[in-house]
PDB file of C-alpha atoms in Angstrom:
ATOM      1  CA  LYS K 387      34.617 120.439 -38.937  1.00  0.00           C
ATOM      2  CA  LEU K 388      34.828 119.594 -42.609  1.00  0.00           C
ATOM      3  CA  THR K 389      38.620 119.254 -42.375  1.00  0.00           C
ATOM      4  CA  ARG K 390      38.247 116.833 -39.449  1.00  0.00           C
ATOM      5  CA  LEU K 391      35.630 114.815 -41.325  1.00  0.00           C
ATOM      6  CA  ILE K 392      37.819 114.517 -44.430  1.00  0.00           C
ATOM      7  CA  SER K 393      40.775 113.451 -42.301  1.00  0.00           C
ATOM      8  CA  LEU K 394      38.684 110.894 -40.407  1.00  0.00           C
ATOM      9  CA  SER K 395      37.224 109.485 -43.617  1.00  0.00           C
ATOM     10  CA  LYS K 396      40.732 108.728 -44.860  1.00  0.00           C
ATOM     11  CA  SER K 397      42.277 107.331 -41.698  1.00  0.00           C
ATOM     12  CA  ALA K 398      39.795 106.505 -38.959  1.00  0.00           C
ATOM     13  CA  SER K 399      37.239 103.844 -38.348  1.00  0.00           C
ATOM     14  CA  THR K 400      33.621 104.241 -39.388  1.00  0.00           C
ATOM     15  CA  ASP K 401      32.617 104.574 -35.719  1.00  0.00           C
ATOM     16  CA  GLU K 402      34.864 107.620 -35.221  1.00  0.00           C
ATOM     17  CA  LEU K 403      33.558 109.203 -38.416  1.00  0.00           C
ATOM     18  CA  LEU K 404      29.939 108.640 -37.364  1.00  0.00           C
ATOM     19  CA  ARG K 405      30.626 110.018 -33.878  1.00  0.00           C
ATOM     20  CA  GLU K 406      32.093 113.165 -35.419  1.00  0.00           C
ATOM     21  CA  LEU K 407      29.127 113.520 -37.787  1.00  0.00           C
ATOM     22  CA  HIS K 408      26.701 113.339 -34.854  1.00  0.00           C
ATOM     23  CA  THR K 409      28.591 115.862 -32.708  1.00  0.00           C
ATOM     24  CA  GLU K 410      26.670 119.118 -32.320  1.00  0.00           C
ATOM     25  CA  THR K 411      27.468 122.362 -30.540  1.00  0.00           C
ATOM     26  CA  VAL K 412      25.380 122.333 -27.367  1.00  0.00           C
ATOM     27  CA  TRP K 413      26.696 125.499 -25.720  1.00  0.00           C
ATOM     28  CA  ASP K 414      25.900 129.152 -26.391  1.00  0.00           C
ATOM     29  CA  THR K 415      28.565 130.831 -28.545  1.00  0.00           C
ATOM     30  CA  ASP K 416      27.342 134.274 -27.436  1.00  0.00           C
ATOM     31  CA  GLU K 417      27.957 133.350 -23.798  1.00  0.00           C
ATOM     32  CA  ASN K 418      31.445 131.912 -24.432  1.00  0.00           C
ATOM     33  CA  PRO K 419      32.916 133.363 -27.651  1.00  0.00           C
ATOM     34  CA  ALA K 420      36.436 132.406 -26.513  1.00  0.00           C
ATOM     35  CA  TRP K 421      35.416 128.740 -26.694  1.00  0.00           C
ATOM     36  CA  LEU K 422      34.506 129.238 -30.345  1.00  0.00           C
ATOM     37  CA  VAL K 423      37.929 130.793 -31.009  1.00  0.00           C
ATOM     38  CA  PHE K 424      39.482 127.812 -29.196  1.00  0.00           C
ATOM     39  CA  GLU K 425      37.551 125.356 -31.380  1.00  0.00           C
ATOM     40  CA  VAL K 426      38.483 127.082 -34.638  1.00  0.00           C
ATOM     41  CA  GLU K 427      42.159 127.627 -33.817  1.00  0.00           C
ATOM     42  CA  ASN K 428      42.650 124.058 -32.611  1.00  0.00           C
ATOM     43  CA  MET K 429      40.439 122.400 -35.229  1.00  0.00           C
ATOM     44  CA  LEU K 430      38.310 120.586 -32.658  1.00  0.00           C
ATOM     45  CA  GLN K 431      34.742 120.578 -31.455  1.00  0.00           C
ATOM     46  CA  ILE K 432      33.757 120.692 -27.824  1.00  0.00           C
ATOM     47  CA  ARG K 433      31.705 117.572 -27.241  1.00  0.00           C
ATOM     48  CA  GLN K 434      28.546 117.491 -25.149  1.00  0.00           C
ATOM     49  CA  VAL K 435      30.155 115.550 -22.279  1.00  0.00           C
ATOM     50  CA  GLN K 436      33.058 118.046 -22.177  1.00  0.00           C
ATOM     51  CA  TYR K 437      30.642 120.972 -22.066  1.00  0.00           C
ATOM     52  CA  THR K 438      28.564 119.265 -19.369  1.00  0.00           C
ATOM     53  CA  VAL K 439      31.616 118.733 -17.158  1.00  0.00           C
ATOM     54  CA  ALA K 440      32.941 122.274 -17.717  1.00  0.00           C
ATOM     55  CA  LYS K 441      29.505 123.803 -17.046  1.00  0.00           C
ATOM     56  CA  HIS K 442      29.130 121.801 -13.833  1.00  0.00           C
ATOM     57  CA  LEU K 443      32.556 122.932 -12.591  1.00  0.00           C
ATOM     58  CA  ILE K 444      31.801 126.551 -13.518  1.00  0.00           C
ATOM     59  CA  ASP K 445      28.454 126.450 -11.710  1.00  0.00           C
ATOM     60  CA  HIS K 446      29.866 124.532  -8.712  1.00  0.00           C
ATOM     61  CA  PRO K 447      33.455 125.712  -8.075  1.00  0.00           C
ATOM     62  CA  GLY K 448      35.337 123.365  -5.806  1.00  0.00           C
ATOM     63  CA  ASP K 449      33.443 120.258  -6.867  1.00  0.00           C
ATOM     64  CA  VAL K 450      35.500 117.213  -7.746  1.00  0.00           C
ATOM     65  CA  MET K 451      34.712 114.999 -10.713  1.00  0.00           C
ATOM     66  CA  GLN K 452      36.281 111.777 -11.901  1.00  0.00           C
ATOM     67  CA  LEU K 453      36.611 111.301 -15.648  1.00  0.00           C
ATOM     68  CA  ASN K 454      37.888 108.509 -17.833  1.00  0.00           C
ATOM     69  CA  MET K 455      41.123 108.726 -19.777  1.00  0.00           C
ATOM     70  CA  GLY K 456      40.781 110.232 -23.224  1.00  0.00           C
ATOM     71  CA  THR K 457      37.787 112.452 -22.471  1.00  0.00           C
ATOM     72  CA  GLY K 458      39.694 115.707 -22.986  1.00  0.00           C
ATOM     73  CA  LYS K 459      40.302 116.700 -19.367  1.00  0.00           C
ATOM     74  CA  THR K 460      43.619 118.473 -20.005  1.00  0.00           C
ATOM     75  CA  ARG K 461      43.311 119.316 -23.697  1.00  0.00           C
ATOM     76  CA  VAL K 462      39.719 120.592 -23.792  1.00  0.00           C
ATOM     77  CA  ILE K 463      37.937 120.907 -20.432  1.00  0.00           C
ATOM     78  CA  LEU K 464      40.758 122.606 -18.508  1.00  0.00           C
ATOM     79  CA  PRO K 465      41.311 125.236 -21.252  1.00  0.00           C
ATOM     80  CA  MET K 466      37.540 125.872 -21.278  1.00  0.00           C
ATOM     81  CA  LEU K 467      37.627 126.546 -17.536  1.00  0.00           C
ATOM     82  CA  VAL K 468      40.707 128.743 -17.838  1.00  0.00           C
ATOM     83  CA  MET K 469      39.102 130.806 -20.601  1.00  0.00           C
ATOM     84  CA  HIS K 470      35.885 131.183 -18.652  1.00  0.00           C
ATOM     85  CA  TRP K 471      37.484 132.318 -15.397  1.00  0.00           C
ATOM     86  CA  SER K 472      40.386 134.366 -16.766  1.00  0.00           C
ATOM     87  CA  LEU K 473      38.306 136.336 -19.269  1.00  0.00           C
ATOM     88  CA  LYS K 474      35.252 136.902 -17.056  1.00  0.00           C
ATOM     89  CA  ASN K 475      36.660 137.240 -13.545  1.00  0.00           C
ATOM     90  CA  ARG K 476      39.724 139.455 -13.364  1.00  0.00           C
ATOM     91  CA  ASP K 477      39.584 140.093  -9.631  1.00  0.00           C
ATOM     92  CA  LYS K 478      40.856 136.604  -8.823  1.00  0.00           C
ATOM     93  CA  ILE K 479      43.965 134.713  -9.841  1.00  0.00           C
ATOM     94  CA  ILE K 480      43.579 131.378 -11.531  1.00  0.00           C
ATOM     95  CA  ARG K 481      46.079 128.804 -10.311  1.00  0.00           C
ATOM     96  CA  ILE K 482      46.498 125.421 -11.935  1.00  0.00           C
ATOM     97  CA  ASN K 483      48.448 122.782 -10.041  1.00  0.00           C
ATOM     98  CA  PHE K 484      50.443 120.251 -12.055  1.00  0.00           C
ATOM     99  CA  LEU K 485      52.789 117.545 -10.917  1.00  0.00           C
ATOM    100  CA  SER K 486      56.328 118.834 -11.432  1.00  0.00           C
ATOM    101  CA  ALA K 487      56.981 116.130 -14.041  1.00  0.00           C
ATOM    102  CA  LEU K 488      54.093 117.536 -16.124  1.00  0.00           C
ATOM    103  CA  LEU K 489      54.583 121.260 -15.503  1.00  0.00           C
ATOM    104  CA  ASN K 490      56.810 122.014 -18.523  1.00  0.00           C
ATOM    105  CA  GLU K 491      54.618 120.012 -20.905  1.00  0.00           C
ATOM    106  CA  ALA K 492      51.493 121.709 -19.554  1.00  0.00           C
ATOM    107  CA  TYR K 493      53.121 125.131 -19.875  1.00  0.00           C
ATOM    108  CA  SER K 494      54.057 124.431 -23.514  1.00  0.00           C
ATOM    109  CA  TYR K 495      50.572 123.205 -24.391  1.00  0.00           C
ATOM    110  CA  PHE K 496      48.744 126.050 -22.658  1.00  0.00           C
ATOM    111  CA  HIS K 497      51.143 128.578 -24.132  1.00  0.00           C
ATOM    112  CA  GLN K 498      50.353 127.266 -27.604  1.00  0.00           C
ATOM    113  CA  ILE K 499      46.574 127.281 -27.233  1.00  0.00           C
ATOM    114  CA  LEU K 500      45.993 130.195 -24.841  1.00  0.00           C
ATOM    115  CA  THR K 501      48.890 132.643 -25.143  1.00  0.00           C
ATOM    116  CA  ALA K 502      50.120 132.236 -28.737  1.00  0.00           C
ATOM    117  CA  SER K 503      46.586 132.452 -30.047  1.00  0.00           C
ATOM    118  CA  MET K 504      43.975 135.141 -30.543  1.00  0.00           C
ATOM    119  CA  LEU K 505      42.985 134.650 -26.911  1.00  0.00           C
ATOM    120  CA  GLY K 506      46.278 136.066 -25.578  1.00  0.00           C
ATOM    121  CA  ILE K 507      45.878 134.683 -22.046  1.00  0.00           C
ATOM    122  CA  ARG K 508      49.243 135.091 -20.318  1.00  0.00           C
ATOM    123  CA  LEU K 509      50.806 132.296 -18.325  1.00  0.00           C
ATOM    124  CA  TYR K 510      52.957 132.715 -15.254  1.00  0.00           C
ATOM    125  CA  THR K 511      55.077 130.317 -13.285  1.00  0.00           C
ATOM    126  CA  ILE K 512      56.691 131.048  -9.973  1.00  0.00           C
ATOM    127  CA  PRO K 513      59.178 128.257  -9.416  1.00  0.00           C
ATOM    128  CA  PHE K 514      60.382 128.237  -5.853  1.00  0.00           C
ATOM    129  CA  CYS K 515      62.572 126.036  -3.691  1.00  0.00           C
ATOM    130  CA  ARG K 516      63.628 126.123  -0.060  1.00  0.00           C
ATOM    131  CA  ASP K 517      67.149 127.308  -0.963  1.00  0.00           C
ATOM    132  CA  ILE K 518      65.848 130.713  -2.036  1.00  0.00           C
ATOM    133  CA  LYS K 519      66.196 133.285   0.698  1.00  0.00           C
ATOM    134  CA  LEU K 520      63.280 135.664   0.840  1.00  0.00           C
ATOM    135  CA  ASP K 521      63.917 139.336   1.406  1.00  0.00           C
ATOM    136  CA  GLU K 522      61.843 142.440   0.808  1.00  0.00           C
ATOM    137  CA  ASN K 523      63.031 142.833  -2.802  1.00  0.00           C
ATOM    138  CA  SER K 524      62.321 139.242  -3.824  1.00  0.00           C
ATOM    139  CA  MET K 525      58.931 139.336  -2.108  1.00  0.00           C
ATOM    140  CA  ALA K 526      58.082 142.613  -3.854  1.00  0.00           C
ATOM    141  CA  THR K 527      59.072 141.099  -7.216  1.00  0.00           C
ATOM    142  CA  MET K 528      56.813 138.093  -6.630  1.00  0.00           C
ATOM    143  CA  ARG K 529      53.984 140.367  -5.482  1.00  0.00           C
ATOM    144  CA  ASN K 530      54.344 142.509  -8.630  1.00  0.00           C
ATOM    145  CA  ALA K 531      54.211 139.404 -10.831  1.00  0.00           C
ATOM    146  CA  ILE K 532      51.047 138.215  -9.067  1.00  0.00           C
ATOM    147  CA  ASP K 533      49.438 141.681  -9.343  1.00  0.00           C
ATOM    148  CA  CYS K 534      50.330 141.808 -13.038  1.00  0.00           C
ATOM    149  CA  CYS K 535      48.836 138.347 -13.508  1.00  0.00           C
ATOM    150  CA  ARG K 536      45.599 139.450 -11.830  1.00  0.00           C
ATOM    151  CA  GLU K 537      45.327 142.671 -13.858  1.00  0.00           C
ATOM    152  CA  GLU K 538      45.915 140.876 -17.155  1.00  0.00           C
ATOM    153  CA  GLY K 539      43.614 137.950 -16.403  1.00  0.00           C
ATOM    154  CA  GLY K 540      46.589 135.612 -16.506  1.00  0.00           C
ATOM    155  CA  VAL K 541      46.984 132.117 -15.146  1.00  0.00           C
ATOM    156  CA  VAL K 542      49.605 130.794 -12.719  1.00  0.00           C
ATOM    157  CA  LEU K 543      50.879 127.279 -13.363  1.00  0.00           C
ATOM    158  CA  VAL K 544      52.507 125.772 -10.305  1.00  0.00           C
ATOM    159  CA  ALA K 545      53.857 122.505  -8.972  1.00  0.00           C
ATOM    160  CA  PRO K 546      52.782 121.559  -5.437  1.00  0.00           C
ATOM    161  CA  GLU K 547      56.361 121.520  -4.141  1.00  0.00           C
ATOM    162  CA  HIS K 548      56.913 125.112  -5.358  1.00  0.00           C
ATOM    163  CA  ARG K 549      53.800 126.319  -3.589  1.00  0.00           C
ATOM    164  CA  LEU K 550      54.550 124.374  -0.408  1.00  0.00           C
ATOM    165  CA  SER K 551      58.194 125.542  -0.307  1.00  0.00           C
ATOM    166  CA  LEU K 552      57.100 129.156  -0.614  1.00  0.00           C
ATOM    167  CA  GLU K 553      54.464 128.681   2.067  1.00  0.00           C
ATOM    168  CA  LEU K 554      56.975 127.078   4.439  1.00  0.00           C
ATOM    169  CA  ASN K 555      59.532 129.837   3.827  1.00  0.00           C
ATOM    170  CA  CYS K 556      56.895 132.474   4.583  1.00  0.00           C
ATOM    171  CA  LYS K 557      55.975 130.732   7.841  1.00  0.00           C
ATOM    172  CA  GLU K 558      59.634 130.566   8.843  1.00  0.00           C
ATOM    173  CA  LEU K 559      60.028 134.303   8.205  1.00  0.00           C
ATOM    174  CA  PHE K 560      56.921 135.027  10.236  1.00  0.00           C
ATOM    175  CA  TYR K 561      58.154 133.019  13.227  1.00  0.00           C
ATOM    176  CA  GLN K 562      61.680 134.467  12.978  1.00  0.00           C
ATOM    177  CA  ASP K 563      60.252 137.994  13.082  1.00  0.00           C
ATOM    178  CA  ARG K 564      58.052 137.085  16.049  1.00  0.00           C
ATOM    179  CA  CYS K 565      61.002 135.618  17.931  1.00  0.00           C
ATOM    180  CA  VAL K 566      63.200 138.668  17.270  1.00  0.00           C
ATOM    181  CA  ALA K 567      60.494 141.079  18.420  1.00  0.00           C
TER     182      ALA K 567
END
């Protein structure tokens, strides 16, 4: 925090410096030690509004919230949710949907802060398009990757068109097998 304060005192407005001085940790570090690692490694502090949003989404999975630009949705809140669910709930797979135009940037950012850090949360992508022909070997390979992801507490980053193409291909295979039988 001291490094951020020194930097802000040299370059930022007085309002930003005062806001940083008044920021306190409002969450329990014993309950979420990974968040503390995240703060230290990325030289940031989780703000109260970010914690409030993350806590609400943890307590109410599936809820939808609308947030303003610049509130740390992608850079702070989403990593908090990923850390919470991937480190505490290894029986489910965490999937994050990104627009295809943002997928590579998101992968790079999450790799930097989640994988190439002390947290070591692995990222997976399963790019898929309709041109890929599914057979038993390719399906087994995808299944192994998903099982590995689950066992390691990894996270799958996906674009909607990849997921929808795979789903459509699977439905086509199902109906082809039904028609042949």
